[in-house]
Every structure is written in C-alpha cells, then in structure tokens.
Short mmCIF file of C-alpha atoms in Angstrom, two decimals:
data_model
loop_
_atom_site.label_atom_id
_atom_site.label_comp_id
_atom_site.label_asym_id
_atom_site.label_seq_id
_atom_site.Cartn_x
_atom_site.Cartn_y
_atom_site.Cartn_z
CA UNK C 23 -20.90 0.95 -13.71
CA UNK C 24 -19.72 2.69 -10.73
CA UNK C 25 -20.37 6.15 -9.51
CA UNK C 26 -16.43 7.23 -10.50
CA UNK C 27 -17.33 5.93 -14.00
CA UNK C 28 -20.44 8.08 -14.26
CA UNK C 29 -18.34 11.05 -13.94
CA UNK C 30 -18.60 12.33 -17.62
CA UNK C 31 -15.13 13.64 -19.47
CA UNK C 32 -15.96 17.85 -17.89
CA UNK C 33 -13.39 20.29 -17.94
CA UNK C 34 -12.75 18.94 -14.34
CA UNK C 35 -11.72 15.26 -15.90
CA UNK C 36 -9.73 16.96 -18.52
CA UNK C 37 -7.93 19.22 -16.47
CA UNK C 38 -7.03 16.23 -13.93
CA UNK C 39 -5.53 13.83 -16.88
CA UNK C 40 -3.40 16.84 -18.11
CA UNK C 41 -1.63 17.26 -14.39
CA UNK C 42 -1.77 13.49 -14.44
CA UNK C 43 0.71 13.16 -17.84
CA UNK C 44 2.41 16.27 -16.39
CA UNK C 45 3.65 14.29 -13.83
CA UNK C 46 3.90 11.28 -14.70
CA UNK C 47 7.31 10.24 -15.42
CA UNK C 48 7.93 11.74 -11.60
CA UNK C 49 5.80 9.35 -9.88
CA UNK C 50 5.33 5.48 -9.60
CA UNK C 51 1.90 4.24 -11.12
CA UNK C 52 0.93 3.53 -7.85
CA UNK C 53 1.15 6.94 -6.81
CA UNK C 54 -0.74 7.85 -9.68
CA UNK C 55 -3.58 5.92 -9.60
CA UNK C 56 -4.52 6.99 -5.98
CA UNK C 57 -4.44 10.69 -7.22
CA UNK C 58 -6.82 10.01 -10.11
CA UNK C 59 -9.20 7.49 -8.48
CA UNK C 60 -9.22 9.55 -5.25
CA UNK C 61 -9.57 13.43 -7.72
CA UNK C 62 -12.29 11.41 -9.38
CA UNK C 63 -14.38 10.64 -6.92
CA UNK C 64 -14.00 14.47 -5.38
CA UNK C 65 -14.65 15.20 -8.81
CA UNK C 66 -18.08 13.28 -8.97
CA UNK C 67 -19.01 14.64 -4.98
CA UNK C 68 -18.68 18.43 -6.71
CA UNK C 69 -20.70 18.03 -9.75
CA UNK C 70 -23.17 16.24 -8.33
CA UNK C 71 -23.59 19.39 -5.53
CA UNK C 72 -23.19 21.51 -8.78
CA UNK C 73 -19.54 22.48 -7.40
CA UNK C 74 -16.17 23.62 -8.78
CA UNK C 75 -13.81 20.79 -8.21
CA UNK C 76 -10.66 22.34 -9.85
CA UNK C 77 -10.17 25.25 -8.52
CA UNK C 78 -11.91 23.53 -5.42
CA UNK C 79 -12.95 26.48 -2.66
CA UNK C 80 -12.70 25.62 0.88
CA UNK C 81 -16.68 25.13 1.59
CA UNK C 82 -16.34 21.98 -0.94
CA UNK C 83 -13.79 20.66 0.36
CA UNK C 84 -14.76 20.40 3.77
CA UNK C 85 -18.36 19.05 3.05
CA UNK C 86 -15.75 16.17 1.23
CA UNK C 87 -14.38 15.87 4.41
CA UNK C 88 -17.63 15.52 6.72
CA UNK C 89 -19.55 13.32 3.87
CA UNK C 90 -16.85 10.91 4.37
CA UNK C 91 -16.63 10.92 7.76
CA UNK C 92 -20.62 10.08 7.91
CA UNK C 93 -19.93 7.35 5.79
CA UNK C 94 -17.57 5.48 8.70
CA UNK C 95 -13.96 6.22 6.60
CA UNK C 96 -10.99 5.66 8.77
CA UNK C 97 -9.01 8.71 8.92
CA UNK C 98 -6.43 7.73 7.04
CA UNK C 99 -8.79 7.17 4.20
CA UNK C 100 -9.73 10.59 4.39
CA UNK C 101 -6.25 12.11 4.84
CA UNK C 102 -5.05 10.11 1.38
CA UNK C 103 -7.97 11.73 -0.08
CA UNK C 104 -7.73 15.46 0.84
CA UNK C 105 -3.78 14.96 0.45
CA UNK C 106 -4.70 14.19 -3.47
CA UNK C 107 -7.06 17.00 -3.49
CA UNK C 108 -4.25 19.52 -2.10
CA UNK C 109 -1.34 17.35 -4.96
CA UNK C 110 -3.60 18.35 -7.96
CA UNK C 111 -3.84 21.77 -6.93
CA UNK C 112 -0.33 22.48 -6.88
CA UNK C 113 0.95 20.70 -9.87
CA UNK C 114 -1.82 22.97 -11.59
CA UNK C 115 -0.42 26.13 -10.12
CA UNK C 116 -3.77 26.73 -8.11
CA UNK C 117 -4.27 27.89 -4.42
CA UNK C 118 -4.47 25.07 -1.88
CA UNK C 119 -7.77 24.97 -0.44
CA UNK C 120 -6.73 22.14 1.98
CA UNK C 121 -4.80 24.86 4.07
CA UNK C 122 -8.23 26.79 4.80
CA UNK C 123 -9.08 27.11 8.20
CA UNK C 124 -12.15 25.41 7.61
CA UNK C 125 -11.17 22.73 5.87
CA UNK C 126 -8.46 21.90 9.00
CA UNK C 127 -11.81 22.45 11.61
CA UNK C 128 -13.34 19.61 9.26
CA UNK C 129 -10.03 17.26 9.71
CA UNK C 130 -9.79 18.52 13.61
CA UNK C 131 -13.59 17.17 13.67
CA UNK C 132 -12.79 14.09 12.35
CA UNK C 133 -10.54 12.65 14.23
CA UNK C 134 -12.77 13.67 17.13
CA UNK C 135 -15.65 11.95 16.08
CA UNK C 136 -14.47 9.00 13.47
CA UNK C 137 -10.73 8.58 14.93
CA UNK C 138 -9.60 4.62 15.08
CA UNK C 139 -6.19 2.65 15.84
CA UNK C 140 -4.24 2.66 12.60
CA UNK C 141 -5.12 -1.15 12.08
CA UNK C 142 -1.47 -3.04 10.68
CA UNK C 143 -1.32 -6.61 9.95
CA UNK C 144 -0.51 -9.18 12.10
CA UNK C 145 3.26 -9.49 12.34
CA UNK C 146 4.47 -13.10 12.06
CA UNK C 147 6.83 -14.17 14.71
CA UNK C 148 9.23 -16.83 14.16
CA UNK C 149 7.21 -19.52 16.12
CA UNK C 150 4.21 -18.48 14.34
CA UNK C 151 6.21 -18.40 10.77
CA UNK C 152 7.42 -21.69 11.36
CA UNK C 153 3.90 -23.30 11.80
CA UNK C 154 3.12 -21.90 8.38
CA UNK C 155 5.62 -23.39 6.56
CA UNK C 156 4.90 -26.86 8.21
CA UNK C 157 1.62 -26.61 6.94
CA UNK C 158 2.70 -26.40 3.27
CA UNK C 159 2.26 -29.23 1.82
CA UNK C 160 4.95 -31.42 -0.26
CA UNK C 161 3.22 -30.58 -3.87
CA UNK C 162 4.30 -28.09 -6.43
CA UNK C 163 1.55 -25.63 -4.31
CA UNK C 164 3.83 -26.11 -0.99
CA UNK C 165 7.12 -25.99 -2.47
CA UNK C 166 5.78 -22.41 -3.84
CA UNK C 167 4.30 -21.27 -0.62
CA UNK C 168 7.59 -22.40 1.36
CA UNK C 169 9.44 -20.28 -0.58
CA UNK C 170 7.41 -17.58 -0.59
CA UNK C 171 7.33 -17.18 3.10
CA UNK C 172 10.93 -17.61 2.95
CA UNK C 173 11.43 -14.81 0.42
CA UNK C 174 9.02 -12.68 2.26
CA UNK C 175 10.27 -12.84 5.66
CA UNK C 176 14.28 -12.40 4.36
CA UNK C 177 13.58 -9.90 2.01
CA UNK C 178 11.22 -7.22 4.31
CA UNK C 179 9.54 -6.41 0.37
CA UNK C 180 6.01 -5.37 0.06
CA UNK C 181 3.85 -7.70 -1.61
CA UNK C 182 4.36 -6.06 -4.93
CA UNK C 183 7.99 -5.92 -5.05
CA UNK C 184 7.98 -9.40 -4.20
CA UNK C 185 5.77 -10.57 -7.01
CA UNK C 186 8.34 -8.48 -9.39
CA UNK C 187 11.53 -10.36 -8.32
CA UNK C 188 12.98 -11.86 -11.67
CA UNK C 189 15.30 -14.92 -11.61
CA UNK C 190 17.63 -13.76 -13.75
CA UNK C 191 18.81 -11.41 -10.96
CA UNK C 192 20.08 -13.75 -8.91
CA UNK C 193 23.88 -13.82 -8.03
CA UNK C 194 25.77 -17.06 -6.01
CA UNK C 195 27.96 -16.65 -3.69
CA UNK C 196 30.64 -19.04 -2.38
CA UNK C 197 29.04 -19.69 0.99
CA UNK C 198 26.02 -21.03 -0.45
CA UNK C 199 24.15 -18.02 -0.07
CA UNK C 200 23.16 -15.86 -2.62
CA UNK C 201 22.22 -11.78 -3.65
CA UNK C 202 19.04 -10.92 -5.47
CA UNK C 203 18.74 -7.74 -7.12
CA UNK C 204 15.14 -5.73 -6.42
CA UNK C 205 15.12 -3.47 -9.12
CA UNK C 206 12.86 -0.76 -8.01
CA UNK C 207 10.98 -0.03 -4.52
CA UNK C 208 8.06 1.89 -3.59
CA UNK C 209 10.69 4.46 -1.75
CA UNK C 210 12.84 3.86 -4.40
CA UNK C 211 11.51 6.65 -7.02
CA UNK C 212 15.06 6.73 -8.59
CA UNK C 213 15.09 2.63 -9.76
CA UNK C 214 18.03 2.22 -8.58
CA UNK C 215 17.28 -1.00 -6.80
CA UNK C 216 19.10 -2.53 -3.93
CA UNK C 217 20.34 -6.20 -3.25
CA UNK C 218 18.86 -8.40 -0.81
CA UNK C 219 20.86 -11.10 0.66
CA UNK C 220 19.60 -14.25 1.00
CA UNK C 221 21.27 -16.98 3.37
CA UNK C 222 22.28 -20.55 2.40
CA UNK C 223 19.13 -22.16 4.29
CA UNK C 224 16.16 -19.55 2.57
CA UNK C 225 18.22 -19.71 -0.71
CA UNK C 226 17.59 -23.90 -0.56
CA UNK C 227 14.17 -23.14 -0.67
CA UNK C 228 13.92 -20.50 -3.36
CA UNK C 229 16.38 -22.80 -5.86
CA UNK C 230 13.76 -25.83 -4.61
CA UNK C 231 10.88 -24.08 -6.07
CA UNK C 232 12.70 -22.62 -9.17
CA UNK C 233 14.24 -26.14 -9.94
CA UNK C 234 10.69 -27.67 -9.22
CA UNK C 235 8.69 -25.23 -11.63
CA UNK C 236 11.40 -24.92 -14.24
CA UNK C 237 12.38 -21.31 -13.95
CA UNK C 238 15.19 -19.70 -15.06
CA UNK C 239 14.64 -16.48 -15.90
CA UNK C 240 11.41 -14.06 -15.43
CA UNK C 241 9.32 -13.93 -12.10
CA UNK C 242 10.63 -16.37 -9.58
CA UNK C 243 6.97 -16.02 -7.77
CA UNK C 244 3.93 -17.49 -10.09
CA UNK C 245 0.57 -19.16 -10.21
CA UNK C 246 -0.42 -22.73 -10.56
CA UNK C 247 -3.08 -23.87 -11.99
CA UNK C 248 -5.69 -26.34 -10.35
CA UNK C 249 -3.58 -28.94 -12.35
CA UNK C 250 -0.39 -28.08 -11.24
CA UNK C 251 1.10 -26.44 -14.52
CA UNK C 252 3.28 -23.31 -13.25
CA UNK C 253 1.98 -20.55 -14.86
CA UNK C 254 4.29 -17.97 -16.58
CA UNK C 255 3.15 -15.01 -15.14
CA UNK C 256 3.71 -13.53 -12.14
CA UNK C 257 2.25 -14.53 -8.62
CA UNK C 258 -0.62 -11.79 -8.14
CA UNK C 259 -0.03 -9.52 -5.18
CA UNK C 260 -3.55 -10.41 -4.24
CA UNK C 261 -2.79 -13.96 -3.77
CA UNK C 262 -0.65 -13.26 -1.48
CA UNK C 263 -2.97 -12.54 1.55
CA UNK C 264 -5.12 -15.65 0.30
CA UNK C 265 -2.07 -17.80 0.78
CA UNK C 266 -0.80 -16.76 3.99
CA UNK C 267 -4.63 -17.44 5.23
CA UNK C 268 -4.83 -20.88 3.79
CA UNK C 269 -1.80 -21.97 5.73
CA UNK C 270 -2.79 -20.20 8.50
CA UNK C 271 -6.45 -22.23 8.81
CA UNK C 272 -4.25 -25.46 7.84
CA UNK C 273 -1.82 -25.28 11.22
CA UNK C 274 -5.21 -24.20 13.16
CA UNK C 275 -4.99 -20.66 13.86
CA UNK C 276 -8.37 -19.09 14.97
CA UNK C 277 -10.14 -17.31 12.69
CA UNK C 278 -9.76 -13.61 14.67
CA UNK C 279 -5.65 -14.12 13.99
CA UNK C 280 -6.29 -15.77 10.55
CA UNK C 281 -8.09 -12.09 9.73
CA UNK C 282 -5.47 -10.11 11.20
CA UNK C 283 -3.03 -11.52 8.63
CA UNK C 284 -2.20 -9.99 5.21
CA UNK C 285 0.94 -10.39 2.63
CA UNK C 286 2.20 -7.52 4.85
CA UNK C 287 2.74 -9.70 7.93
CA UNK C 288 6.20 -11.03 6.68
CA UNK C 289 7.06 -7.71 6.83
CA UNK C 290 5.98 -6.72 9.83
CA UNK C 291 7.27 -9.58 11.52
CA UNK C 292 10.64 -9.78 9.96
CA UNK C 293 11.35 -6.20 11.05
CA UNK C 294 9.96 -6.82 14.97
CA UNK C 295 12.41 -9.36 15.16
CA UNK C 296 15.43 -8.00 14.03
CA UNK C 297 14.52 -5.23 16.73
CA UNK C 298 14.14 -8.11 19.35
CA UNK C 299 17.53 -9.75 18.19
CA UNK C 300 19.20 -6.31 18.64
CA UNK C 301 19.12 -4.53 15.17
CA UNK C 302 19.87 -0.70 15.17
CA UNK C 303 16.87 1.73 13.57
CA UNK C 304 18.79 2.34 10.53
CA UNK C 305 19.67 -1.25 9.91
CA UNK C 306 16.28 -2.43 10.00
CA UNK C 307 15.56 0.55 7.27
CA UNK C 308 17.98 -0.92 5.04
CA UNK C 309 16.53 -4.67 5.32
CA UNK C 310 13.63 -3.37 4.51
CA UNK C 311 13.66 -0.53 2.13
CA UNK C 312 12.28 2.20 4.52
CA UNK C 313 13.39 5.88 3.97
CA UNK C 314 11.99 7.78 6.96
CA UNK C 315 12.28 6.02 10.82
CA UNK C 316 8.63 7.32 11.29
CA UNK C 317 7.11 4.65 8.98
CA UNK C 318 9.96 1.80 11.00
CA UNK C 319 8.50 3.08 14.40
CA UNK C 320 4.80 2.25 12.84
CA UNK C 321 5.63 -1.26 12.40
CA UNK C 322 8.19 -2.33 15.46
CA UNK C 323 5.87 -0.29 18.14
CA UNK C 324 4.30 -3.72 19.14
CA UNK C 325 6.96 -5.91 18.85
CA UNK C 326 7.40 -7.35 22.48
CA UNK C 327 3.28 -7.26 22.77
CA UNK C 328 3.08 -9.78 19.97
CA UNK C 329 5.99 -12.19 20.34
CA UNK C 330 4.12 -14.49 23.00
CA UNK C 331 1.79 -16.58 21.17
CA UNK C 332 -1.98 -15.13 20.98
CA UNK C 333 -4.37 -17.09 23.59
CA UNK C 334 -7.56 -17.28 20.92
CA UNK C 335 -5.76 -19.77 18.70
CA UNK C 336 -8.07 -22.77 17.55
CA UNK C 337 -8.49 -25.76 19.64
CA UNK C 338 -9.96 -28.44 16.68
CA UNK C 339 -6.90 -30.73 17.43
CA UNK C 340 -7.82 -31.57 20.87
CA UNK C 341 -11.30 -33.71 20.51
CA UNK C 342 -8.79 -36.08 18.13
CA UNK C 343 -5.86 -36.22 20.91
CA UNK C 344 -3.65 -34.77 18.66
CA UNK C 345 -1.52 -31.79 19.67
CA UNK C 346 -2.21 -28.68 17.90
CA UNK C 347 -0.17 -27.64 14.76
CA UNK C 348 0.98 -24.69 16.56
CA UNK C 349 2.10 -26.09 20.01
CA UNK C 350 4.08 -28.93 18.13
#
C-alpha cells in the first residue's frame, strides 16, 4: 500500500471527490485523475504535518513546494501539482492560495535551484523511421508494428488516441487512400473528432495488418499473444514505448538514442518534418490536433538539430563486415 492509499477518507478526501463529480462531465478522465492523484498526495503531505489541506493557507503550500523540490522533481512536476492544488480551490469556491506571494517566492526558488531542460522524446526522422520499419519482422508481430509506425507518424495522435482508433471508422476513397475518423482528442473536450487522412502507401499497411489479424470492426491497434493469436482488445498505450525500443535495438541504435525514444517520437518527428518540408504553423496544428502554437513551438524547436543522424549510434555490425542497419 502506498502512502496516497494511507490517506484515510477525512473531510479533506470527501470534500475533493465532491469537486471531483462536480466536474466531471467537464473534463476528460485524464484530466481528472491528475487532479485527484496529485490533491491526494497534497492531501497526505498536510495531515501528516497536522495541516489544513482544503482550505490550504499559503505556509502549506509552499513547504509542498520546497519538499518537492528536495526530493529532485522536475519543475514541471511541481507546476502540475500546485496547478491542481490552485483547480480544487476554485471549483470549491475557496481563495487561491497558489497566488500568495510566498507561495510564488517558493516556485521563483525552484526553478533557481531544481530548474532542468524540459526533456521531449526523441523525434523520429524519416531516415531514422525507415530503419524501424525494416527491422519489423515478416510475422503477425511485424505486420502490427509496421503499421503502427505508419499510423503514428501519418496521424501526429498521442499514444492514447492511437490505441482508440476503431476500424469501423474507416472511409475509402477513390485514389486508394482513405479517411479515418478520431473520435475524440485530448484538446478535443467537445468529442467532436476530426478525420485524419491517410495516403494510398500507409493505408496498404494498415489494411495489411487488419486483413492479417482479421479485423473489421473495433480497435484497429491490439496485442498478440506469445502465440500469435490477435487479441481483441486494444493495443496498451504502454506498449507503445516498448515497441518502438525493440525495433530500435533490432536496426542497432545505441542504447543513449534507444532511451530517448517514447510512443511520442512519431509525433514529434512527424511534425519536425512537415516544418522542414515547408508546412505553415497552423497546418501542422491541424495534422496534429494542437490548439495553442505554444505547445507546436515545444516540439518543432529542434527540428534542424536532429535531422542529421546522431553520431553515438551502435557499431555491433562492423566486427561481422556487415553494414549497419541504419547506414543501409
């Protein structure tokens, strides 16, 4: 049992899942479940200290805000935190203590002391995304990971809205290529989805897998079992990042760029090079479902830096004779 868990059901906990039903139908789950995990564990910091959590006075919450900062949390860690902290008080009605002067000193000291570079996944370029689909394999497992790069990089989605992509939303065109529906975003707190073109070549491998695994309708992404039996659930988000690493040891990538990569790096990648090839701000914020340029600029800002391949890549190939998988 955790230390979150320990927390005991207080007037604190109960007043925290009231604002959390309040608001529930307003925000995605996601949302959600940072604000209680993140209330709960300011929650647990207060009664332990023999605090008020909610209403919260200044003094606790900046002693929140240095604890964490001795413990080595980024500063975004600590923002998402004391951002909760400030939500819950104002869907209960409550003064902000967040907007105390000594709460900001506490931020201010923060970032002096524990600031880092934001750290963003690696961004696969198109040389580098073309090694990892050569090292899928011909098997039901490759035929899946081929056209989950392929979705990933043509789509911009996050790793959970590409796990939620059903077949049935699929719609042909006469050129071969085709429209899938996403129903819902993470910026899209309306559901009212958006389409996402696919052309003729990453369609080919999408309809490969689904003819391959017998899909037709429900998630086009799924697991496979050790035996090779598609499973009918969805593809874990999680799995993601494992796959993307697998392929990446398999065409010999070094171990510092294998850790740098996460199911975010089709995304990151995609979007640097439609910038490169000459895509306008707002059209890369339609590909990829962004509503404000600020969070674009995050993931573009490095986009010439990384297109050259990176010099630490693995060099196991050479004591055989063999070129490497990535200089082929």
């Amino acid at each position: 049992m955790n230390a979150i868990e320990d927390v005991k059901d207080s007037l604190a906990v109960q007043g925290l899942k009231k604002v959390l039903k309040k608001i529930e139908d307003a925000y995605s789950p996601n949302t959600l479940r940072a604000y209680r995990a993140d209330f709960l564990e300011f929650i647990h910091f207060c009664e332990k200290r023999e605090l008020s959590s909610i209403p919260a006075n200044y003094e606790s919450v900046a002693l929140f805000v240095d604890a964490n900062v001795d413990r080595g949390c980024s500063i975004n860690f600590i923002k998402r935190k004391i951002s909760a902290i400030a939500s819950i008080h104002k869907f209960s009605r409550l003064p902000n203590p967040v907007q105390d002067i000594d709460v900001q000193l506490a931020l201010r000291r923060m970032a002096r002391k524990n600031g880092r570079i934001n750290k963003q996944a690696y961004g696969l370029n198109k040389k580098l995304f073309d090694d990892l689909m050569q090292a899928a394999g011909n098997d039901i497992f490759g035929i899946r990971d081929r056209a989950l790069l392929q979705l990933g990089y043509a789509s911009l989605c996050r790793r959970h809205e590409l796990v939620q992509l059903l077949a049935e939303d699929i719609k042909s065109n006469e050129d071969g290529s085709v429209l899938l529906h996403q129903r819902s975003g993470k910026t899209d707190t309306e559901k009212r989805g958006r389409w996402i073109y696919l052309p003729p070549d990453v369609w080919d491998y999408v309809r490969t897998w689904l003819e391959a695994a017998n899909i037709k309708e429900g998630p086009i992404l799924r697991g496979i079992t050790r035996g090779g039996k598609v499973m009918s659930e969805a593809y874990g988000p999680g799995a993601i990042n494992r796959t993307y690493k697998r392929l990446a040891r398999r065409a010999g990538f070094d171990e510092t760029l294998v850790a740098e990569l996460s199911s975010h790096s089709t995304r990151v990648g995609a979007a640097q090079e439609l910038l490169r090839s000459g895509a306008s701000l707002l059209q890369v914020m339609q590909r990829g479902g962004w509503g404000l340029p600020q969070s674009v600029l995050k993931y573009v800002k490095n986009a010439d830096m990384i297109y050259e391949y990176p010099t630490w890549r693995k060099k196991h190939f050479e004591s055989t004779g063999q070129s490497s998988a990535i200089e082929r």
